[in-house]
Amino acid sequence: MKSKLKFLGMLVIAMLLFTVGCSKDDDPADNDFFVGTYNGTITFSNGSETIADDDGRVTVVKVDDSYTFDFGSSIPNINGVKFQQQGDNTYVSIGDGLTGITITANTLKMLVSNDNGTWTADCTR
C-alpha cells in the first residue's frame, strides 16, 4: 500500500511539472528547455512531392540554444536551428539554409528553402 501511494504521489508531481512547464503562455526564448505545439497550416515540397495540411501541427523543442521543429503529416523535421532576438519577444532564425523562421510565445511563421526542400508554416498556440 505504501509503495502504491508513493507511486501515485510521484505521478501527481510529474503531471504538475509537465502542466506548468508546457504552459501556452511560456515563451521559448525564456527557457533553456522548452516544448510547445503550434497548430495551423503547414506544407513541404521537395520537387518530387508536396505535402500540405491545413490542420497540421509543429512541435518545437528547444534545448539550450538549439531548436528542433517536429512536423506532423509525414513532413521531414528541421533540426539544429539557432535564433537571434528581433524586437521584444520575437526571434528570427539564423544560419545557412535555415533562415525564414519567426517564433514567439503565440505564433510560428516559417518559409525555409534549402537543398532538402521548402517548408512553410503559419501556426499559433
Rosetta silent file (secondary structure, phi, psi, omega in degrees, C-alpha in Angstrom):
SEQUENCE: MKSKLKFLGMLVIAMLLFTVGCSKDDDPADNDFFVGTYNGTITFSNGSETIADDDGRVTVVKVDDSYTFDFGSSIPNINGVKFQQQGDNTYVSIGDGLTGITITANTLKMLVSNDNGTWTADCTR
SCORE:     score description
SCORE:     0.000 S_00000001
   1 L     0.000  -41.016 -179.178    0.000    0.000    0.000 S_00000001
   2 H   -63.346  -40.299  179.921    2.841    2.373    0.880 S_00000001
   3 H   -68.565  -33.329  177.874    4.533    1.829   -2.485 S_00000001
   4 H   -67.141  -41.455  177.322    1.255    2.490   -4.320 S_00000001
   5 H   -65.468  -39.561  177.893    0.812    5.808   -2.521 S_00000001
   6 H   -62.111  -45.422  178.775    4.421    6.727   -3.271 S_00000001
   7 H   -62.376  -44.548  179.475    3.894    5.938   -6.977 S_00000001
   8 H   -62.227  -40.955  177.738    0.639    7.924   -7.055 S_00000001
   9 H   -63.297  -42.826  178.985    2.367   10.891   -5.395 S_00000001
  10 H   -66.002  -37.133  178.603    5.216   10.828   -7.910 S_00000001
  11 H   -64.605  -42.779  178.738    2.715   10.625  -10.771 S_00000001
  12 H   -63.747  -42.592  178.709    0.836   13.682   -9.481 S_00000001
  13 H   -63.624  -42.994  179.345    4.093   15.646   -9.131 S_00000001
  14 H   -62.956  -41.263  179.265    5.180   14.682  -12.655 S_00000001
  15 H   -66.156  -38.437  177.627    1.834   15.780  -14.098 S_00000001
  16 H   -63.664  -45.413  178.906    2.059   19.089  -12.253 S_00000001
  17 H   -62.424  -41.140  179.277    5.564   19.751  -13.557 S_00000001
  18 H   -64.380  -43.401 -179.477    4.510   18.907  -17.102 S_00000001
  19 H   -63.668  -45.277 -179.955    1.464   21.184  -16.898 S_00000001
  20 H   -70.147  -39.911 -176.979    3.435   24.126  -15.518 S_00000001
  21 H   -72.020  -17.781 -175.944    6.412   23.557  -17.835 S_00000001
  22 L  -118.507   34.402  179.810    4.298   23.478  -21.001 S_00000001
  23 L   -63.267  145.014  178.646    2.061   26.492  -20.464 S_00000001
  24 L   -67.403  -21.624  178.709    0.729   28.153  -23.614 S_00000001
  25 L   -85.496   -4.419 -177.385    1.986   31.493  -22.282 S_00000001
  26 L   -71.231  126.227 -179.957    5.512   30.101  -21.975 S_00000001
  27 L   -91.150  126.598 -178.488    7.930   31.885  -24.293 S_00000001
  28 H   -58.262  -30.414 -177.290   10.548   29.563  -25.864 S_00000001
  29 H   -72.291  -20.039 -176.704   13.210   32.248  -25.564 S_00000001
  30 H   -82.970   -5.244 -172.823   12.804   32.441  -21.775 S_00000001
  31 L  -129.962  150.090  171.929   13.871   28.827  -21.140 S_00000001
  32 L   -79.408  -23.942  176.486   16.858   26.573  -21.762 S_00000001
  33 E  -128.705  126.622 -177.350   14.396   23.712  -22.211 S_00000001
  34 E  -146.216  138.380  171.010   11.079   24.253  -23.996 S_00000001
  35 E  -135.126  124.523  178.813    8.487   22.032  -25.650 S_00000001
  36 E  -148.305  150.206  179.694    5.449   23.571  -27.317 S_00000001
  37 E  -113.956  128.522  177.634    2.994   22.633  -30.052 S_00000001
  38 E  -109.734  139.329 -177.732    1.846   25.106  -32.680 S_00000001
  39 E  -121.202  141.701  178.328   -1.191   24.328  -34.867 S_00000001
  40 E   161.386 -151.960 -177.931   -2.109   25.672  -38.282 S_00000001
  41 E   -87.495  126.621  177.461   -1.257   25.358  -41.963 S_00000001
  42 E  -131.330  146.331  176.981    1.981   23.515  -42.815 S_00000001
  43 E  -142.883  158.497  173.504    3.472   22.480  -46.155 S_00000001
  44 E  -147.935  139.163  176.518    6.563   20.791  -47.527 S_00000001
  45 E  -143.169  135.810  176.664    7.787   20.405  -51.086 S_00000001
  46 L  -125.309   20.602  179.408   10.988   18.854  -52.423 S_00000001
  47 L    96.576  -46.608 -179.101   10.324   18.984  -56.151 S_00000001
  48 L   -97.014  -21.176  178.024    9.015   15.426  -56.490 S_00000001
  49 L  -141.846  151.886  175.659    6.389   15.547  -53.733 S_00000001
  50 E  -131.390  130.807  177.963    4.269   18.129  -51.978 S_00000001
  51 E  -120.396  128.950  178.786    2.638   17.629  -48.586 S_00000001
  52 E  -134.799  140.518  179.201    0.089   20.138  -47.288 S_00000001
  53 E  -144.183  112.419  179.393   -2.001   20.087  -44.127 S_00000001
  54 E   -74.542  -16.114  178.918   -4.403   22.909  -43.209 S_00000001
  55 E  -122.118   47.891 -174.666   -4.859   21.394  -39.741 S_00000001
  56 E   -88.843  176.171  177.449   -1.222   20.496  -39.107 S_00000001
  57 E  -138.848  148.597  174.159    0.983   20.669  -36.052 S_00000001
  58 E  -130.660  121.254  175.247    4.585   21.570  -35.360 S_00000001
  59 E   -95.544  122.780 -178.888    6.173   20.567  -32.067 S_00000001
  60 E  -101.869  126.553  177.616    9.004   22.911  -31.158 S_00000001
  61 E  -121.945  125.583  177.602   11.725   21.586  -28.866 S_00000001
  62 E  -117.489  126.729  172.614   14.442   23.872  -27.549 S_00000001
  63 E  -126.280  118.426 -172.450   17.466   22.555  -25.676 S_00000001
  64 L    58.347 -110.431 -179.305   19.926   25.288  -24.658 S_00000001
  65 L  -117.552   16.661 -178.433   20.100   27.466  -27.803 S_00000001
  66 E  -114.468  129.174 -177.929   19.232   24.837  -30.450 S_00000001
  67 E  -106.838  146.217  171.851   15.688   24.346  -31.756 S_00000001
  68 E  -124.359  136.653  178.615   14.108   21.323  -33.447 S_00000001
  69 E  -113.314  110.452 -177.312   10.862   21.547  -35.433 S_00000001
  70 E  -102.655  108.531 -177.107    8.979   18.238  -35.458 S_00000001
  71 E   -89.533  149.061  167.748    6.227   18.285  -38.075 S_00000001
  72 L   -87.188 -169.371  172.665    3.237   16.015  -38.270 S_00000001
  73 L    63.881   27.223  177.752    1.787   14.858  -41.601 S_00000001
  74 L    64.364   21.966  176.682    4.972   12.989  -42.689 S_00000001
  75 L   -86.277  133.508 -179.655    6.862   16.258  -43.218 S_00000001
  76 L   -60.988  147.157  179.197   10.606   15.964  -42.506 S_00000001
  77 L   -75.723  159.413  172.112   11.861   17.633  -39.333 S_00000001
  78 E  -115.922  126.044 -174.548   14.167   20.636  -39.191 S_00000001
  79 E  -121.167  154.919  170.905   16.967   20.307  -36.626 S_00000001
  80 E    70.628   36.425 -178.004   19.700   22.469  -35.127 S_00000001
  81 E   -89.184  136.359  175.839   18.167   25.907  -35.720 S_00000001
  82 E  -110.006  152.275 -177.380   19.636   28.944  -33.922 S_00000001
  83 E  -130.013  156.342  169.624   17.788   32.219  -33.321 S_00000001
  84 E  -128.501  148.709 -176.912   18.537   35.850  -32.596 S_00000001
  85 E   -73.816  140.096  176.517   16.203   38.298  -30.892 S_00000001
  86 L  -139.846  105.722 -174.993   14.386   40.876  -33.006 S_00000001
  87 L    87.430 -162.508 -175.580   12.124   43.205  -31.046 S_00000001
  88 L   -66.349  -67.376 -177.093   10.674   42.429  -27.638 S_00000001
  89 L  -127.373   33.020  177.567    9.771   38.722  -27.754 S_00000001
  90 L  -110.205  134.282 -179.841   10.245   37.848  -31.410 S_00000001
  91 E  -124.512  136.818 -176.130   13.067   35.561  -32.510 S_00000001
  92 E  -118.645  135.382 -177.360   14.289   35.065  -36.084 S_00000001
  93 E   -68.647  149.406  176.828   16.281   32.052  -37.278 S_00000001
  94 E  -132.712  158.493  177.478   19.879   32.408  -38.397 S_00000001
  95 L   119.346  158.423 -178.519   22.269   30.042  -40.181 S_00000001
  96 L   -64.074  123.881  175.177   22.863   28.594  -43.632 S_00000001
  97 L    73.010    6.065 -177.742   19.704   27.225  -45.221 S_00000001
  98 L  -125.961   13.074  177.977   17.605   27.737  -42.101 S_00000001
  99 L   -78.323  156.762  177.794   16.594   31.390  -42.311 S_00000001
 100 L   109.209   14.381  177.861   12.937   32.321  -42.600 S_00000001
 101 E  -113.917  128.495  175.289   11.554   31.151  -39.233 S_00000001
 102 E  -122.911  129.867 -177.268    9.965   33.615  -36.817 S_00000001
 103 E  -134.539  139.294  171.081    8.759   32.408  -33.423 S_00000001
 104 L  -131.101 -176.786  177.282    7.031   34.000  -30.432 S_00000001
 105 L   -63.043  -26.800 -174.024    5.186   32.518  -27.466 S_00000001
 106 L  -113.046  -17.279 -175.132    1.983   32.514  -29.558 S_00000001
 107 E  -134.486  153.041  173.071    2.969   32.250  -33.242 S_00000001
 108 E  -135.310  119.233  176.679    5.231   30.325  -35.586 S_00000001
 109 E  -120.405  134.667 -175.310    5.782   31.611  -39.134 S_00000001
 110 E  -145.481  135.064  166.436    8.088   29.728  -41.460 S_00000001
 111 E  -145.742   91.917 -177.592    9.343   29.882  -45.027 S_00000001
 112 E  -113.251  129.110  177.798   12.541   27.826  -45.201 S_00000001
 113 E  -134.233  124.389  176.646   14.031   26.778  -48.509 S_00000001
 114 E  -147.956 -167.484 -177.389   17.268   24.819  -48.910 S_00000001
 115 L   -62.981  -22.071 -177.764   18.650   21.821  -50.840 S_00000001
 116 L   -85.839  -17.409 -179.646   16.349   19.440  -48.897 S_00000001
 117 E   146.683 -167.248  179.666   13.109   21.219  -49.814 S_00000001
 118 E  -127.841  125.474  177.719   10.796   24.059  -48.848 S_00000001
 119 E  -111.832  140.372  170.515    8.850   24.195  -45.576 S_00000001
 120 E  -132.585  150.544  175.834    6.110   26.669  -44.705 S_00000001
 121 E  -152.518  137.767  172.995    4.114   27.114  -41.514 S_00000001
 122 E  -134.664   90.818 -167.804    1.524   29.595  -40.346 S_00000001
 123 E  -131.369  158.654  176.220    0.685   28.373  -36.842 S_00000001
 124 E  -134.206  164.281  175.135   -0.485   29.545  -33.422 S_00000001
 125 L  -110.283    0.000    0.000   -0.525   28.134  -29.878 S_00000001
